[in-house]
């Protein structure tokens, strides 16, 4: 036991980047209502427009005016898109919604809501690595398809989808395309212009900015209905007094994420690969979840069959290592991660899964520390487990 | 690690989780007089109980558990609870007794403690069978769920073990709820719990 904390849960959320924090402290007094006509109001508004431009730049949109609105976060952005589909699809023959089985719950549940409202909704399956099947997409896409919503990268296993191909197929049928880029932005290049998507969701607290602020990119000319009605803020697409501090923090976080992207990617993938190779070397009978190459540079999801995820998480926690798990017990439900199950992983492997998501404060020393602490924990839990090593080996035979 | 934030479990759960008592060690030769396993790795938890019994008194116990912190701590606490106990008393231990011994569990973790007493009963039944007293305690500590037909929680448990995994099958096995039907809600909750514990493997 010591006082060391190794935070490896950056896909859950990130700390503030010190420069974002500094920027926000400087802007604490930008209090004026950005809708006010007076000088202070105009100053606040101008700062917000600077932030909008910076967030736009992160996703390849150089003129974010009219195309990027600020929201309270990823969930609101995603819900705004699905609520829009409700408005334009409810009296139309074009009302089919296609999404994937591995989306974040806010997309899954918004899609299920439309399903309950009578919209035909199709959840695309994924392969063992978390990739969608383009043959399946082609077979369900037709002239009645209203929206195709596919996440750019998955939060649990990090698998990256080929969104350009999704757009190409969907556009051939005249469908709208949305991508939830919450986990991808700031970790890999995302260019909404080059991709040609109609909507893209962003969240600030995943890129070292404050919580409670997100954005929705809406391509010029693509339909949008406000989820929150009221004043004329955000071009009438999202009412509510401007969250000055959140927006300004977002702008600065986005600027830094863009500036640091290459350094971030090479540093993260080096650390993640070291962690992955080390675990493969030091812990017998494991399974790496997700795609080997089309994967977020910071994400590593591993199943340790024979040991249960919540137990692993809590033993790691006592060693100061902060991670997350796809086990049912940790979620409070009886089912393990919907993402891992969708990849065809058996429940016994999903219950024993741990997600390591690395970030800017992790060092090689941290990885060495984890590689030191983790193996005896797995060995200990396995030694008190009813599951025998030969059963584990057999289970793994089935997935490899 | 010294922090001010409280752990998500009680100190007793933490103690049993970090230093579990009576775990069967790898390669340990424990001559069990009765053994029982319940649960399912697919459902996230599975427990094995091994008992050494003399004159119907539990002399020693070993266990193995696949599961979360609550499941591990529950098994460990239960193993301490039953040492020196008459098997008739051990047979009547309820999940609630284990939760009390742990100083409580979070609401959404209570279901992680329901496996231990079942595994224990299977182990005692195994011992009774070996000593030619099969089914001796069958009705011991049983609670009547269906008052019209005198059907107990043990009857439901037994039916689920024999493959009655839904309401219709449970009714075929036990005729439960076929008279006034008032017991259905409670019976279905038990059914759900037992299917989780003894469910398809």
XYZ file of C-alpha atoms in Angstrom:
601
model
C 0.000 0.000 0.000
C 1.215 3.480 -0.824
C -0.149 6.827 -1.844
C 0.486 6.400 -5.513
C -2.460 7.022 -7.842
C -2.241 5.857 -11.433
C -5.305 7.109 -13.258
C -6.004 4.994 -16.364
C -9.668 5.823 -16.863
C -9.313 8.731 -19.305
C -12.139 7.439 -21.535
C -14.467 7.960 -18.564
C -13.277 11.506 -18.127
C -10.101 13.584 -18.075
C -8.650 16.126 -15.667
C -8.402 19.728 -16.838
C -5.328 20.456 -18.917
C -3.293 22.946 -16.838
C -3.435 25.478 -19.687
C -7.224 25.071 -19.950
C -7.454 25.630 -16.223
C -5.292 28.761 -16.474
C -7.381 30.025 -19.380
C -10.623 29.414 -17.491
C -9.353 31.144 -14.365
C -8.504 34.166 -16.512
C -11.986 34.070 -18.019
C -13.857 33.639 -14.718
C -14.955 37.246 -14.890
C -16.389 36.962 -18.392
C -19.780 37.076 -16.780
C -21.857 39.107 -19.172
C -24.759 37.540 -21.003
C -23.427 36.987 -24.497
C -26.881 37.842 -25.872
C -26.702 41.369 -24.438
C -26.132 44.240 -26.855
C -23.838 46.273 -24.599
C -20.064 46.307 -24.626
C -19.584 43.586 -21.995
C -22.136 41.387 -23.743
C -20.402 41.886 -27.066
C -17.043 40.996 -25.498
C -18.467 37.763 -24.077
C -20.050 36.967 -27.410
C -16.805 37.548 -29.234
C -14.945 35.220 -26.830
C -17.620 32.559 -27.419
C -17.276 32.892 -31.180
C -13.508 32.458 -30.821
C -14.161 29.264 -28.890
C -16.611 28.061 -31.532
C -13.978 28.570 -34.210
C -11.419 26.628 -32.158
C -13.772 23.684 -31.617
C -14.617 23.751 -35.338
C -10.924 23.589 -36.222
C -10.493 20.424 -34.160
C -12.908 18.611 -36.481
C -11.871 20.237 -39.749
C -14.651 22.823 -39.940
C -12.956 26.158 -40.655
C -16.137 28.232 -40.595
C -18.002 26.979 -37.571
C -20.493 29.882 -37.606
C -23.939 28.388 -38.181
C -22.597 24.811 -38.193
C -21.515 24.171 -34.647
C -23.765 24.586 -31.619
C -22.826 24.248 -27.989
C -24.825 21.844 -25.822
C -24.559 20.469 -22.305
C -22.572 17.450 -23.526
C -22.491 14.379 -25.714
C -25.794 12.977 -24.483
C -27.644 16.172 -25.357
C -25.997 16.409 -28.777
C -26.944 12.822 -29.613
C -30.478 13.300 -28.323
C -30.856 16.473 -30.408
C -30.140 14.460 -33.556
C -32.607 11.720 -32.654
C -35.297 14.230 -31.644
C -34.784 15.891 -35.034
C -35.373 12.522 -36.721
C -38.606 12.193 -34.747
C -39.859 15.519 -36.103
C -38.974 14.935 -39.729
C -39.679 11.207 -39.845
C -42.975 10.840 -38.034
C -45.121 11.835 -41.013
C -42.801 10.555 -43.678
C -42.208 7.268 -45.443
C -38.518 7.934 -45.020
C -38.231 7.015 -41.362
C -35.855 4.066 -41.019
C -33.083 4.498 -38.461
C -29.879 2.465 -38.698
C -27.364 2.471 -35.870
C -25.043 -0.059 -34.247
C -25.286 -2.451 -31.327
C -22.215 -0.921 -29.662
C -23.224 2.736 -29.417
C -23.128 4.663 -26.170
C -26.340 4.170 -24.119
C -27.544 7.693 -25.011
C -27.687 6.723 -28.699
C -29.017 3.220 -28.021
C -31.785 4.509 -25.794
C -32.669 7.380 -28.128
C -32.930 4.805 -30.963
C -35.090 2.558 -28.759
C -37.328 5.547 -28.054
C -37.846 6.056 -31.811
C -38.493 2.325 -32.126
C -41.200 2.605 -29.456
C -42.638 5.570 -31.390
C -43.083 3.296 -34.397
C -39.939 4.071 -36.385
C -38.264 1.042 -37.980
C -34.904 0.823 -36.196
C -32.053 -1.513 -37.108
C -29.039 -2.169 -34.898
C -26.029 -3.236 -36.971
C -24.030 -6.120 -35.565
C -20.244 -5.986 -35.240
C -17.529 -8.574 -35.768
C -15.178 -9.972 -33.126
C -13.077 -6.786 -33.306
C -16.010 -4.399 -33.014
C -16.147 -3.434 -36.717
C -19.502 -3.028 -38.432
C -20.251 -5.219 -41.437
C -20.694 -3.137 -44.606
C -22.600 -5.943 -46.327
C -25.154 -5.796 -43.550
C -25.301 -1.994 -43.800
C -25.864 -2.224 -47.564
C -28.557 -4.825 -47.120
C -30.600 -2.726 -44.684
C -30.015 0.638 -46.373
C -32.837 1.624 -48.701
C -34.780 4.642 -49.932
C -36.753 4.709 -46.685
C -33.605 5.204 -44.587
C -33.708 8.512 -42.743
C -30.578 8.295 -40.602
C -27.457 6.189 -40.236
C -25.730 6.802 -36.901
C -22.366 5.114 -36.326
C -19.891 6.116 -33.634
C -16.434 7.135 -34.867
C -14.681 5.165 -32.119
C -15.987 3.017 -29.319
C -15.533 4.063 -25.698
C -15.024 0.567 -24.251
C -12.839 -1.228 -26.779
C -11.602 1.745 -28.818
C -12.417 0.242 -32.221
C -12.496 2.876 -34.974
C -15.118 2.630 -37.747
C -14.714 3.598 -41.397
C -17.129 6.550 -41.321
C -16.194 7.703 -44.852
C -17.502 4.383 -46.187
C -20.664 4.693 -44.076
C -21.279 8.140 -45.604
C -20.642 6.882 -49.128
C -23.183 4.070 -48.791
C -25.765 6.127 -46.899
C -25.599 9.074 -49.296
C -26.236 6.762 -52.243
C -29.645 6.133 -50.655
C -30.213 9.761 -49.681
C -29.940 9.101 -45.943
C -28.579 11.485 -43.309
C -25.450 10.446 -41.401
C -24.561 11.102 -37.777
C -21.392 10.099 -35.988
C -20.802 10.204 -32.261
C -17.200 11.401 -32.202
C -17.125 11.868 -28.427
C -14.247 9.415 -27.901
C -12.494 10.025 -31.205
C -12.036 13.809 -31.252
C -8.683 14.769 -29.808
C -7.432 11.178 -29.975
C -7.420 10.616 -33.746
C -7.891 13.053 -36.660
C -11.583 13.749 -37.281
C -12.551 15.835 -40.307
C -16.293 16.290 -40.697
C -15.851 18.105 -43.998
C -13.788 15.334 -45.576
C -16.106 12.664 -44.161
C -19.238 14.446 -45.337
C -21.327 13.604 -42.275
C -24.444 15.625 -41.525
C -23.988 15.576 -37.760
C -21.121 14.933 -35.360
C -21.239 14.845 -31.575
C -18.431 16.180 -29.391
C -17.872 16.290 -25.658
C -15.447 18.568 -23.881
C -14.589 16.614 -20.736
C -12.963 13.821 -22.761
C -10.338 16.239 -24.101
C -9.036 17.769 -20.856
C -11.714 20.444 -20.664
C -14.562 21.055 -18.209
C -17.655 18.850 -17.812
C -21.176 19.980 -18.723
C -20.288 21.266 -22.175
C -20.415 19.594 -25.573
C -21.127 20.462 -29.164
C -23.079 19.286 -32.149
C -21.775 19.851 -35.658
C -24.581 20.292 -38.175
C -23.620 20.425 -41.834
C -24.952 23.510 -43.627
C -28.403 22.702 -44.946
C -28.965 19.523 -42.883
C -32.222 19.596 -40.941
C -32.199 20.328 -37.220
C -34.899 20.804 -34.602
C -34.138 22.223 -31.166
C -34.346 19.824 -28.252
C -34.490 22.785 -25.877
C -36.822 25.549 -27.005
C -36.643 29.109 -25.756
C -34.519 32.080 -26.763
C -32.692 32.605 -30.018
C -29.261 31.445 -28.819
C -27.239 29.098 -31.032
C -29.088 30.156 -34.211
C -32.354 29.078 -32.590
C -31.198 25.443 -32.429
C -30.441 25.350 -28.722
C -31.974 27.777 -26.256
C -30.505 28.765 -22.901
C -28.129 31.440 -21.672
C -24.598 30.825 -22.878
C -22.397 28.753 -20.570
C -19.530 31.222 -20.947
C -16.921 29.475 -18.876
C -17.689 26.003 -20.211
C -17.634 27.188 -23.808
C -14.400 29.129 -23.392
C -12.774 26.144 -21.656
C -13.961 23.924 -24.503
C -12.415 26.243 -27.076
C -9.046 26.185 -25.350
C -9.178 22.396 -24.791
C -9.980 21.902 -28.486
C -7.158 24.187 -29.566
C -4.666 22.251 -27.427
C -6.029 18.878 -28.555
C -5.515 19.842 -32.179
C -2.085 21.300 -31.532
C -0.937 18.235 -29.552
C -2.638 15.533 -31.595
C 0.440 14.002 -33.184
C 2.514 14.026 -30.009
C -0.462 12.630 -28.109
C -0.969 9.795 -30.587
C 2.636 8.661 -30.628
C 3.002 8.909 -26.855
C -0.266 7.096 -26.163
C 0.259 4.284 -28.622
C 3.780 3.694 -27.271
C 2.490 3.488 -23.687
C -0.558 1.419 -24.624
C 1.549 -1.027 -26.636
C 3.995 -1.361 -23.765
C 1.102 -2.088 -21.423
C -0.494 -4.537 -23.868
C 2.742 -6.395 -24.601
C 3.629 -6.468 -20.915
C 0.259 -7.932 -19.942
C 0.482 -10.498 -22.729
C 3.913 -11.444 -21.473
C 3.229 -11.482 -17.741
C -0.354 -12.724 -17.409
C -1.215 -16.115 -18.889
C -4.585 -16.923 -20.467
C -5.937 -13.513 -21.437
C -7.862 -12.100 -24.349
C -7.337 -8.649 -25.895
C -10.673 -7.137 -26.904
C -11.160 -4.777 -29.824
C -9.228 -4.196 -33.016
C -5.452 -4.568 -33.052
C -4.741 -1.622 -35.388
C -7.973 0.349 -35.975
C -8.133 1.302 -32.338
C -7.844 4.496 -30.290
C -4.170 4.964 -29.362
C -4.914 5.179 -25.634
C -7.357 2.298 -25.181
C -6.687 -1.283 -24.113
C -9.465 -3.687 -23.160
C -8.423 -7.048 -21.764
C -10.398 -10.039 -20.494
C -8.939 -12.040 -17.628
C -11.144 -15.147 -17.565
C -11.312 -16.861 -14.197
C -11.160 -13.532 -12.391
C -14.208 -11.288 -12.122
C -13.953 -7.668 -13.296
C -15.246 -5.873 -10.224
C -12.878 -7.835 -7.998
C -9.948 -6.994 -10.284
C -10.994 -3.331 -10.360
C -11.228 -3.096 -6.563
C -7.878 -4.835 -5.967
C -6.286 -2.476 -8.521
C -8.039 0.453 -6.844
C -6.448 -0.496 -3.517
C -3.090 -0.339 -5.311
C -4.044 3.146 -6.544
C -4.698 2.028 -10.129
C -7.958 3.435 -11.487
C -9.596 1.540 -14.354
C -13.076 0.412 -15.406
C -14.721 -2.944 -16.116
C -17.411 -4.401 -18.344
C -18.527 -6.839 -15.656
C -22.189 -6.980 -14.718
C -21.513 -6.573 -11.030
C -19.918 -3.188 -11.511
C -22.857 -1.908 -13.529
C -25.436 -3.032 -10.998
C -27.262 -5.031 -13.652
C -27.066 -8.751 -14.310
C -25.645 -8.353 -17.798
C -22.055 -7.574 -18.663
C -21.013 -4.922 -21.233
C -23.324 -4.755 -24.267
C -20.301 -3.852 -26.390
C -18.291 -6.947 -25.480
C -21.331 -9.210 -25.877
C -21.955 -7.657 -29.323
C -18.422 -8.643 -30.376
C -19.475 -12.215 -29.691
C -17.459 -12.482 -26.501
C -18.968 -15.004 -24.077
C -20.313 -13.649 -20.786
C -17.565 -15.449 -18.853
C -14.987 -13.363 -20.753
C -17.008 -10.151 -20.593
C -17.393 -10.420 -16.786
C -13.604 -10.515 -16.487
C -12.866 -7.497 -18.686
C -10.844 -4.459 -17.701
C -10.507 -1.253 -19.696
C -7.265 0.664 -19.364
C -7.645 4.079 -21.003
C -4.457 6.104 -20.874
C -3.946 9.824 -20.980
C -1.587 12.775 -20.815
C -0.357 12.249 -17.252
C 0.572 8.574 -17.674
C 4.246 7.699 -17.885
C 6.325 4.619 -18.686
C 6.846 4.329 -14.962
C 3.072 4.112 -14.477
C 2.871 1.295 -17.001
C 5.705 -0.534 -15.196
C 3.843 -0.062 -11.917
C 0.658 -1.574 -13.392
C 2.653 -4.435 -14.909
C 4.038 -5.090 -11.450
C 0.763 -4.892 -9.508
C -1.617 -6.570 -11.958
C -0.204 -10.108 -12.431
C -0.323 -11.145 -8.726
C -3.887 -9.767 -8.467
C -5.064 -11.908 -11.369
C -3.163 -14.909 -10.000
C -4.701 -14.442 -6.552
C -8.275 -14.093 -7.824
C -7.834 -17.061 -10.116
C -6.484 -19.156 -7.253
C -9.663 -18.566 -5.219
C -11.898 -18.988 -8.262
C -14.045 -22.019 -9.101
C -12.887 -21.692 -12.701
C -10.008 -24.021 -13.517
C -7.091 -23.072 -15.753
C -7.943 -25.810 -18.250
C -11.489 -24.446 -18.547
C -10.068 -20.975 -19.198
C -7.750 -22.358 -21.860
C -10.723 -24.056 -23.479
C -12.829 -20.878 -23.375
C -9.997 -18.948 -25.010
C -9.639 -21.580 -27.720
C -13.188 -20.707 -28.683
C -12.452 -17.009 -29.291
C -8.991 -17.133 -30.841
C -3.487 3.879 0.622
C -4.816 6.544 2.971
C -7.769 8.463 1.640
C -10.709 10.217 3.168
C -13.227 8.740 0.763
C -15.076 5.794 2.260
C -14.770 2.461 0.516
C -17.898 1.344 -1.316
C -18.238 -1.553 1.130
C -18.078 -1.883 4.915
C -14.769 -2.543 6.697
C -15.851 -6.141 7.251
C -16.491 -6.692 3.544
C -13.143 -5.117 2.771
C -11.393 -7.320 5.326
C -12.991 -10.522 3.988
C -12.307 -9.431 0.393
C -8.641 -8.652 1.029
C -7.958 -11.509 3.413
C -10.530 -14.183 2.676
C -10.706 -16.983 5.254
C -10.761 -20.724 4.490
C -10.090 -20.515 0.755
C -9.167 -23.886 -0.741
C -5.542 -23.525 -1.754
C -4.230 -24.885 -5.028
C -3.108 -28.458 -4.507
C -4.528 -28.601 -0.982
C -5.761 -32.089 -0.098
C -8.961 -31.385 1.806
C -10.910 -34.566 2.431
C -14.456 -33.251 2.192
C -17.414 -35.178 3.602
C -19.824 -33.031 1.649
C -19.385 -30.697 -1.289
C -21.632 -28.423 -3.289
C -21.310 -25.968 -6.151
C -23.889 -23.413 -7.286
C -24.088 -20.475 -9.620
C -22.693 -20.005 -13.055
C -19.661 -18.193 -14.385
C -21.819 -16.918 -17.262
C -24.001 -15.107 -14.723
C -20.924 -13.654 -13.055
C -20.708 -15.750 -9.903
C -20.098 -19.348 -8.879
C -19.328 -20.883 -5.478
C -17.948 -24.182 -4.264
C -18.266 -25.337 -0.647
C -16.346 -28.235 0.893
C -17.271 -29.435 4.392
C -15.567 -31.664 6.905
C -18.252 -33.029 9.216
C -18.059 -35.152 12.413
C -21.230 -36.163 14.292
C -23.187 -33.718 12.165
C -21.024 -30.831 13.351
C -19.097 -28.826 10.742
C -15.442 -29.243 11.738
C -13.798 -27.396 8.897
C -14.670 -25.712 5.644
C -13.017 -24.692 2.400
C -14.434 -22.751 -0.524
C -13.745 -21.262 -3.908
C -15.630 -18.373 -5.473
C -15.683 -16.750 -8.866
C -17.319 -13.394 -8.412
C -17.248 -9.783 -7.313
C -16.055 -8.407 -3.983
C -19.467 -9.003 -2.337
C -19.521 -12.601 -3.517
C -15.999 -13.297 -2.249
C -16.610 -11.546 1.072
C -19.984 -13.305 1.517
C -18.459 -16.733 1.040
C -15.593 -15.940 3.390
C -17.931 -14.600 6.107
C -20.253 -17.581 5.742
C -17.350 -20.015 6.050
C -16.423 -18.448 9.398
C -20.039 -18.434 10.541
C -20.601 -22.170 10.106
C -17.473 -23.596 11.726
C -18.520 -25.694 14.724
C -22.171 -25.413 13.771
C -24.608 -28.329 13.628
C -25.530 -29.025 10.018
C -29.203 -28.632 10.923
C -28.545 -25.002 11.968
C -26.214 -24.362 9.058
C -28.975 -25.583 6.742
C -31.217 -22.750 7.928
C -28.792 -19.866 7.319
C -30.361 -17.175 5.164
C -28.654 -14.615 2.879
C -29.720 -11.999 5.398
C -27.563 -13.663 8.101
C -24.559 -13.343 5.805
C -25.335 -9.711 5.008
C -25.587 -9.009 8.767
C -22.258 -10.753 9.393
C -20.738 -8.417 6.805
C -22.211 -5.338 8.440
C -24.439 -4.761 5.406
C -24.051 -4.617 1.638
C -25.069 -1.889 -0.830
C -28.654 -2.351 -2.043
C -27.648 -3.378 -5.583
C -25.153 -5.912 -4.206
C -27.545 -7.905 -2.021
C -28.077 -10.379 -4.863
C -24.350 -11.207 -4.759
C -24.804 -12.677 -1.280
C -27.611 -15.090 -2.136
C -25.356 -17.794 -3.492
C -23.449 -18.860 -0.382
C -26.267 -20.387 1.663
C -27.466 -22.282 -1.440
C -24.017 -23.764 -2.079
C -23.829 -24.638 1.610
C -27.189 -26.459 1.487
C -26.108 -28.371 -1.609
C -22.942 -29.440 0.268
C -24.949 -30.526 3.331
C -27.427 -32.395 1.112
C -24.459 -34.118 -0.513
C -23.231 -35.200 2.926
C -26.713 -36.380 3.978
C -27.013 -38.391 0.805
C -23.626 -40.015 1.413
C -24.700 -40.936 4.943
C -27.974 -42.438 3.769
C -30.219 -39.617 4.957
C -31.156 -38.037 1.642
C -33.679 -35.188 1.937
C -33.638 -35.194 5.757
C -33.774 -31.395 6.048
C -35.826 -30.801 2.937
C -38.534 -28.839 4.702
C -36.308 -27.338 7.341
C -36.499 -23.571 7.368
C -38.706 -23.610 4.320
C -41.120 -20.720 3.912
C -44.585 -21.232 2.490
C -45.060 -19.061 -0.586
C -48.285 -20.481 -2.037
C -50.661 -20.822 0.911
C -53.373 -22.504 -1.173
C -51.174 -25.473 -2.080
C -48.548 -25.297 0.677
C -45.680 -24.752 -1.759
C -42.454 -23.520 -0.171
C -39.426 -21.586 -1.356
C -37.501 -24.873 -1.198
C -40.007 -26.465 -3.577
C -39.439 -23.617 -6.037
C -35.664 -23.961 -5.621
C -35.913 -27.699 -6.272
C -38.114 -27.200 -9.354
C -35.640 -24.682 -10.824
C -32.776 -27.140 -10.208
C -34.771 -29.648 -12.231
C -35.096 -27.260 -15.148
C -38.220 -25.176 -14.483
C -36.776 -21.881 -15.707
C -39.967 -19.969 -16.482
C -43.341 -19.426 -14.876
C -45.207 -21.957 -17.027
C -42.642 -24.690 -16.340
C -42.641 -23.833 -12.640
C -46.425 -24.259 -12.611
C -46.119 -27.600 -14.411
C -43.636 -28.733 -11.762
C -45.355 -27.423 -8.651
C -48.893 -26.266 -9.549
C -47.962 -23.018 -7.810
C -50.363 -20.108 -8.171
C -53.042 -22.188 -9.830
C -55.675 -21.516 -7.159
C -55.923 -17.896 -6.014
C -52.788 -16.628 -7.773
C -51.902 -14.105 -5.043
C -48.408 -15.546 -4.606
C -47.365 -14.964 -8.205
C -45.317 -11.786 -7.701
C -43.278 -13.227 -4.826
C -42.933 -16.603 -6.538
C -41.700 -14.993 -9.740
C -39.092 -13.009 -7.830
C -37.837 -16.237 -6.255
C -37.921 -17.952 -9.635
C -35.802 -15.136 -11.083
C -33.267 -15.435 -8.253
C -33.038 -19.208 -8.457
C -32.705 -19.192 -12.243
C -29.809 -16.765 -11.800
C -28.219 -19.138 -9.285
C -28.988 -22.539 -10.744
C -29.756 -21.416 -14.284
C -28.711 -22.929 -17.566
C -25.073 -23.949 -17.665
